[in-house]
Amino acid sequence: DAGVIQSPRHEVTEMGQEVTLRCKPISGHDYLFWYRQTMMRGLELLIYFNNNVPIDDSGMPEDRFSAKMPNASFSTLKIQPSEPRDSAVYFCASSSSDRNYEQYFGPGTRLTVT
Amino acid sequence: DAKTTQPPSMDCAEGRAANLPCNHSTISGNEYVYWYRQIHSQGPQYIIHGLKNNETNEMASLIITEDRKSSTLILPHATLRDTAVYYCIVRMFSGGYQKVTFGTGTKLQVIP
């Protein structure tokens, strides 16, 4: 398996622009997670899905952030409008319910908002 | 989820065993201890988990004290590739509950 795939790997955008991050989980996994990592706040869980349904979005910082999972093989995290403080590395991870102790992380998307 | 306490950094000589401690004094009976690590600029990687018995896999060993208030992750023969941030996490192992809270971890530096 190719593992969790994220795109783009790097994104540089100007403040106010819309940013869309993409994730393809490992085939057969029924859980998908979005994390954000910064030096100041460490690794934070933003939202997670089970069978394409959002279960816990309490980590989403504000209404500018939204996440969707239209099918089992694709998810997006959108920021609109983007702000400099959104600069971070965003990780997507997936896991299966029968091995839910193990989350598989993607390589991350490094977002820079200028 | 119970809170964990880890030293911020440690050094280990290459080829020696690396022993990474974790305190989780408020752990409850149905909570497991998990370990992940994050090599620079990569996503975190699962290492091992356990409830109360010691566990071993191809990557590491996990020693949990009898009162379960602390644990130690052991990398038996550390290599330079083991240089990473190691996270100790305590959470319930439940089919429907997936939330994992990462703390600040221990930065392990393996020295040649």
mmCIF file of C-alpha atoms in Angstrom:
data_model
loop_
_atom_site.group_PDB
_atom_site.id
_atom_site.type_symbol
_atom_site.label_atom_id
_atom_site.label_comp_id
_atom_site.label_asym_id
_atom_site.label_seq_id
_atom_site.Cartn_x
_atom_site.Cartn_y
_atom_site.Cartn_z
ATOM 1 C CA ASP A 1 0.000 0.000 0.000
ATOM 2 C CA ALA A 2 1.208 3.521 -0.762
ATOM 3 C CA GLY A 3 0.313 4.784 2.684
ATOM 4 C CA VAL A 4 -1.565 7.989 3.413
ATOM 5 C CA ILE A 5 -1.157 10.443 0.567
ATOM 6 C CA GLN A 6 -1.333 14.196 1.033
ATOM 7 C CA SER A 7 -1.200 17.007 -1.469
ATOM 8 C CA PRO A 8 0.268 19.442 -1.950
ATOM 9 C CA ARG A 9 3.426 18.853 0.089
ATOM 10 C CA HIS A 10 4.124 22.571 0.252
ATOM 11 C CA GLU A 11 1.773 25.492 -0.161
ATOM 12 C CA VAL A 12 2.612 29.176 -0.073
ATOM 13 C CA THR A 13 -0.261 31.601 -0.311
ATOM 14 C CA GLU A 14 -1.151 35.158 0.510
ATOM 15 C CA MET A 15 -3.345 36.196 3.369
ATOM 16 C CA GLY A 16 -7.010 36.140 2.426
ATOM 17 C CA GLN A 17 -6.706 33.396 -0.165
ATOM 18 C CA GLU A 18 -8.526 30.090 0.033
ATOM 19 C CA VAL A 19 -6.390 27.032 0.716
ATOM 20 C CA THR A 20 -7.430 23.427 0.140
ATOM 21 C CA LEU A 21 -5.433 20.513 1.485
ATOM 22 C CA ARG A 22 -6.110 17.000 0.265
ATOM 23 C CA CYS A 23 -5.766 13.554 1.750
ATOM 24 C CA LYS A 24 -6.170 10.007 0.507
ATOM 25 C CA PRO A 25 -6.310 7.516 3.396
ATOM 26 C CA ILE A 26 -5.083 3.952 3.302
ATOM 27 C CA SER A 27 -7.579 1.731 1.519
ATOM 28 C CA GLY A 28 -9.849 -0.081 3.949
ATOM 29 C CA HIS A 29 -9.313 2.333 6.821
ATOM 30 C CA ASP A 30 -12.546 3.712 8.250
ATOM 31 C CA TYR A 31 -11.103 6.503 10.399
ATOM 32 C CA LEU A 32 -9.507 9.679 9.087
ATOM 33 C CA PHE A 33 -7.858 12.430 11.153
ATOM 34 C CA TRP A 34 -6.607 15.942 10.450
ATOM 35 C CA TYR A 35 -3.850 17.354 12.691
ATOM 36 C CA ARG A 36 -1.984 20.632 12.756
ATOM 37 C CA GLN A 37 1.550 21.040 14.094
ATOM 38 C CA THR A 38 3.300 24.258 15.082
ATOM 39 C CA MET A 39 6.281 24.979 17.274
ATOM 40 C CA MET A 40 4.121 26.863 19.739
ATOM 41 C CA ARG A 41 1.202 24.457 20.091
ATOM 42 C CA GLY A 42 2.696 21.112 19.104
ATOM 43 C CA LEU A 43 0.537 18.507 17.405
ATOM 44 C CA GLU A 44 -3.191 19.231 17.666
ATOM 45 C CA LEU A 45 -6.129 17.147 16.492
ATOM 46 C CA LEU A 46 -8.468 19.292 14.397
ATOM 47 C CA ILE A 47 -11.185 16.836 13.377
ATOM 48 C CA TYR A 48 -11.744 13.162 12.761
ATOM 49 C CA PHE A 49 -14.161 11.129 10.660
ATOM 50 C CA ASN A 50 -15.534 7.625 10.996
ATOM 51 C CA ASN A 51 -17.022 6.060 7.872
ATOM 52 C CA ASN A 52 -16.940 9.497 6.201
ATOM 53 C CA VAL A 53 -18.966 11.112 9.006
ATOM 54 C CA PRO A 54 -17.379 13.837 11.162
ATOM 55 C CA ILE A 55 -17.266 12.605 14.760
ATOM 56 C CA ASP A 56 -15.375 15.283 16.658
ATOM 57 C CA ASP A 57 -14.557 18.707 15.243
ATOM 58 C CA SER A 58 -13.904 20.396 18.576
ATOM 59 C CA GLY A 59 -10.310 21.059 17.568
ATOM 60 C CA MET A 60 -11.206 23.122 14.518
ATOM 61 C CA PRO A 61 -9.959 26.581 15.454
ATOM 62 C CA GLU A 62 -12.718 28.679 13.910
ATOM 63 C CA ASP A 63 -15.269 28.945 11.150
ATOM 64 C CA ARG A 64 -12.594 29.696 8.588
ATOM 65 C CA PHE A 65 -11.689 26.004 8.753
ATOM 66 C CA SER A 66 -13.865 23.298 7.225
ATOM 67 C CA ALA A 67 -13.297 19.640 6.431
ATOM 68 C CA LYS A 68 -15.170 17.206 4.241
ATOM 69 C CA MET A 69 -14.983 13.549 3.422
ATOM 70 C CA PRO A 70 -17.198 12.892 0.395
ATOM 71 C CA ASN A 71 -16.133 9.265 0.128
ATOM 72 C CA ALA A 72 -13.919 6.685 1.811
ATOM 73 C CA SER A 73 -10.888 7.532 -0.267
ATOM 74 C CA PHE A 74 -10.743 11.305 -0.143
ATOM 75 C CA SER A 75 -10.870 14.168 2.331
ATOM 76 C CA THR A 76 -10.220 17.899 2.168
ATOM 77 C CA LEU A 77 -9.355 20.542 4.724
ATOM 78 C CA LYS A 78 -10.179 24.042 3.582
ATOM 79 C CA ILE A 79 -9.161 27.374 5.052
ATOM 80 C CA GLN A 80 -11.025 30.422 3.811
ATOM 81 C CA PRO A 81 -9.810 33.094 4.204
ATOM 82 C CA SER A 82 -6.294 32.118 5.217
ATOM 83 C CA GLU A 83 -4.275 34.115 7.765
ATOM 84 C CA PRO A 84 -0.539 34.130 8.626
ATOM 85 C CA ARG A 85 -1.255 32.396 11.934
ATOM 86 C CA ASP A 86 -2.528 29.383 9.972
ATOM 87 C CA SER A 87 1.026 28.670 8.866
ATOM 88 C CA ALA A 88 1.820 25.156 10.077
ATOM 89 C CA VAL A 89 2.323 21.590 8.961
ATOM 90 C CA TYR A 90 -0.982 19.819 8.459
ATOM 91 C CA PHE A 91 -1.024 16.048 8.812
ATOM 92 C CA CYS A 92 -3.666 13.596 7.723
ATOM 93 C CA ALA A 93 -3.814 10.154 9.348
ATOM 94 C CA SER A 94 -5.987 7.083 8.994
ATOM 95 C CA SER A 95 -6.694 3.951 10.968
ATOM 96 C CA SER A 96 -8.965 0.937 10.950
ATOM 97 C CA SER A 97 -11.432 0.105 13.687
ATOM 98 C CA ASP A 98 -9.978 -3.353 14.223
ATOM 99 C CA ARG A 99 -6.503 -1.898 14.888
ATOM 100 C CA ASN A 100 -7.502 1.461 16.245
ATOM 101 C CA TYR A 101 -4.419 1.782 18.399
ATOM 102 C CA GLU A 102 -2.341 2.514 15.331
ATOM 103 C CA GLN A 103 -2.773 5.648 13.279
ATOM 104 C CA TYR A 104 -0.857 5.950 10.029
ATOM 105 C CA PHE A 105 0.259 9.460 9.244
ATOM 106 C CA GLY A 106 0.852 11.037 5.879
ATOM 107 C CA PRO A 107 3.936 13.128 5.044
ATOM 108 C CA GLY A 108 2.155 16.377 5.830
ATOM 109 C CA THR A 109 1.506 19.638 3.981
ATOM 110 C CA ARG A 110 3.657 22.588 4.980
ATOM 111 C CA LEU A 111 1.488 25.697 4.665
ATOM 112 C CA THR A 112 2.935 29.185 4.655
ATOM 113 C CA VAL A 113 0.579 32.147 4.608
ATOM 114 C CA THR A 114 2.284 35.456 3.907
ATOM 115 C CA ASP B 1 -7.558 11.109 28.807
ATOM 116 C CA ALA B 2 -4.901 10.970 31.528
ATOM 117 C CA LYS B 3 -2.083 13.485 31.438
ATOM 118 C CA THR B 4 1.496 12.302 30.842
ATOM 119 C CA THR B 5 4.836 13.793 31.871
ATOM 120 C CA GLN B 6 8.037 13.183 29.937
ATOM 121 C CA PRO B 7 11.520 14.694 30.117
ATOM 122 C CA PRO B 8 11.961 17.233 27.324
ATOM 123 C CA SER B 9 15.193 15.731 26.015
ATOM 124 C CA MET B 10 17.610 12.822 26.375
ATOM 125 C CA ASP B 11 20.845 11.649 24.816
ATOM 126 C CA CYS B 12 21.848 8.070 24.117
ATOM 127 C CA ALA B 13 25.037 6.602 22.679
ATOM 128 C CA GLU B 14 24.638 4.673 19.459
ATOM 129 C CA GLY B 15 24.374 0.936 20.107
ATOM 130 C CA ARG B 16 23.287 1.383 23.693
ATOM 131 C CA ALA B 17 19.787 0.935 25.053
ATOM 132 C CA ALA B 18 17.639 4.048 25.165
ATOM 133 C CA ASN B 19 15.243 4.137 28.118
ATOM 134 C CA LEU B 20 12.542 6.768 27.804
ATOM 135 C CA PRO B 21 10.427 7.329 30.925
ATOM 136 C CA CYS B 22 6.836 8.496 31.158
ATOM 137 C CA ASN B 23 4.767 9.361 34.212
ATOM 138 C CA HIS B 24 0.996 8.930 34.065
ATOM 139 C CA SER B 25 -0.037 8.950 37.708
ATOM 140 C CA THR B 26 -3.711 9.680 36.966
ATOM 141 C CA ILE B 27 -4.186 6.761 34.594
ATOM 142 C CA SER B 28 -7.461 4.892 35.024
ATOM 143 C CA GLY B 29 -8.054 1.192 34.818
ATOM 144 C CA ASN B 30 -9.299 1.109 31.242
ATOM 145 C CA GLU B 31 -6.635 3.365 29.787
ATOM 146 C CA TYR B 32 -3.760 2.075 27.700
ATOM 147 C CA VAL B 33 -0.265 3.473 27.308
ATOM 148 C CA TYR B 34 0.772 4.204 23.713
ATOM 149 C CA TRP B 35 4.050 5.336 22.266
ATOM 150 C CA TYR B 36 4.568 7.153 18.980
ATOM 151 C CA ARG B 37 7.638 8.824 17.579
ATOM 152 C CA GLN B 38 8.191 11.600 15.071
ATOM 153 C CA ILE B 39 11.337 11.766 13.050
ATOM 154 C CA HIS B 40 12.170 15.269 11.877
ATOM 155 C CA SER B 41 9.682 16.629 9.310
ATOM 156 C CA GLN B 42 7.803 13.328 9.044
ATOM 157 C CA GLY B 43 4.420 12.295 10.398
ATOM 158 C CA PRO B 44 4.290 10.464 13.738
ATOM 159 C CA GLN B 45 4.783 6.700 13.704
ATOM 160 C CA TYR B 46 3.172 4.180 16.051
ATOM 161 C CA ILE B 47 5.651 2.157 18.119
ATOM 162 C CA ILE B 48 3.889 0.068 20.738
ATOM 163 C CA HIS B 49 1.079 0.034 23.292
ATOM 164 C CA GLY B 50 0.116 -1.854 26.457
ATOM 165 C CA LEU B 51 -2.321 -2.034 29.352
ATOM 166 C CA LYS B 52 -0.511 -3.566 32.314
ATOM 167 C CA ASN B 53 1.747 -6.316 31.029
ATOM 168 C CA ASN B 54 5.126 -5.647 29.516
ATOM 169 C CA GLU B 55 5.071 -5.687 25.742
ATOM 170 C CA THR B 56 7.714 -6.225 23.075
ATOM 171 C CA ASN B 57 7.676 -5.926 19.313
ATOM 172 C CA GLU B 58 10.244 -5.568 16.582
ATOM 173 C CA MET B 59 10.765 -1.899 17.366
ATOM 174 C CA ALA B 60 10.821 -1.647 21.150
ATOM 175 C CA SER B 61 9.823 -2.919 24.568
ATOM 176 C CA LEU B 62 7.331 -1.292 26.909
ATOM 177 C CA ILE B 63 7.701 -1.754 30.654
ATOM 178 C CA ILE B 64 4.711 -0.658 32.763
ATOM 179 C CA THR B 65 5.037 -0.494 36.546
ATOM 180 C CA GLU B 66 2.759 -2.632 38.654
ATOM 181 C CA ASP B 67 0.748 0.383 39.840
ATOM 182 C CA ARG B 68 0.601 1.575 36.197
ATOM 183 C CA LYS B 69 1.565 5.094 37.183
ATOM 184 C CA SER B 70 4.647 5.113 35.010
ATOM 185 C CA SER B 71 6.202 3.308 32.080
ATOM 186 C CA THR B 72 9.452 3.077 30.154
ATOM 187 C CA LEU B 73 9.970 2.654 26.446
ATOM 188 C CA ILE B 74 13.153 0.756 25.670
ATOM 189 C CA LEU B 75 14.959 0.853 22.341
ATOM 190 C CA PRO B 76 17.428 -2.000 22.889
ATOM 191 C CA HIS B 77 20.157 -0.908 20.488
ATOM 192 C CA ALA B 78 19.692 2.705 19.509
ATOM 193 C CA THR B 79 20.823 3.803 16.057
ATOM 194 C CA LEU B 80 21.197 7.276 14.580
ATOM 195 C CA ARG B 81 17.871 6.719 12.803
ATOM 196 C CA ASP B 82 16.161 6.538 16.185
ATOM 197 C CA THR B 83 16.803 10.236 16.741
ATOM 198 C CA ALA B 84 13.283 11.608 17.040
ATOM 199 C CA VAL B 85 10.652 13.046 19.362
ATOM 200 C CA TYR B 86 8.968 10.275 21.350
ATOM 201 C CA TYR B 87 5.406 10.754 22.560
ATOM 202 C CA CYS B 88 3.851 8.864 25.455
ATOM 203 C CA ILE B 89 0.065 8.884 25.253
ATOM 204 C CA VAL B 90 -2.575 7.474 27.573
ATOM 205 C CA ARG B 91 -6.083 6.864 26.333
ATOM 206 C CA MET B 92 -8.916 4.417 26.318
ATOM 207 C CA PHE B 93 -8.804 1.595 23.853
ATOM 208 C CA SER B 94 -12.365 1.627 22.673
ATOM 209 C CA GLY B 95 -13.775 0.744 19.312
ATOM 210 C CA GLY B 96 -15.645 3.968 18.912
ATOM 211 C CA TYR B 97 -13.235 6.391 20.549
ATOM 212 C CA GLN B 98 -10.276 7.441 18.465
ATOM 213 C CA LYS B 99 -9.054 10.725 19.887
ATOM 214 C CA VAL B 100 -5.299 10.821 20.541
ATOM 215 C CA THR B 101 -3.785 13.758 22.406
ATOM 216 C CA PHE B 102 -0.071 14.296 21.809
ATOM 217 C CA GLY B 103 1.913 16.107 24.488
ATOM 218 C CA THR B 104 5.330 17.693 24.036
ATOM 219 C CA GLY B 105 7.248 14.411 24.063
ATOM 220 C CA THR B 106 10.924 13.628 24.647
ATOM 221 C CA LYS B 107 13.478 14.602 22.053
ATOM 222 C CA LEU B 108 15.926 11.700 21.869
ATOM 223 C CA GLN B 109 19.318 12.432 20.359
ATOM 224 C CA VAL B 110 21.359 9.337 19.487
ATOM 225 C CA ILE B 111 25.041 10.228 19.523
ATOM 226 C CA PRO B 112 27.618 8.437 17.355
#
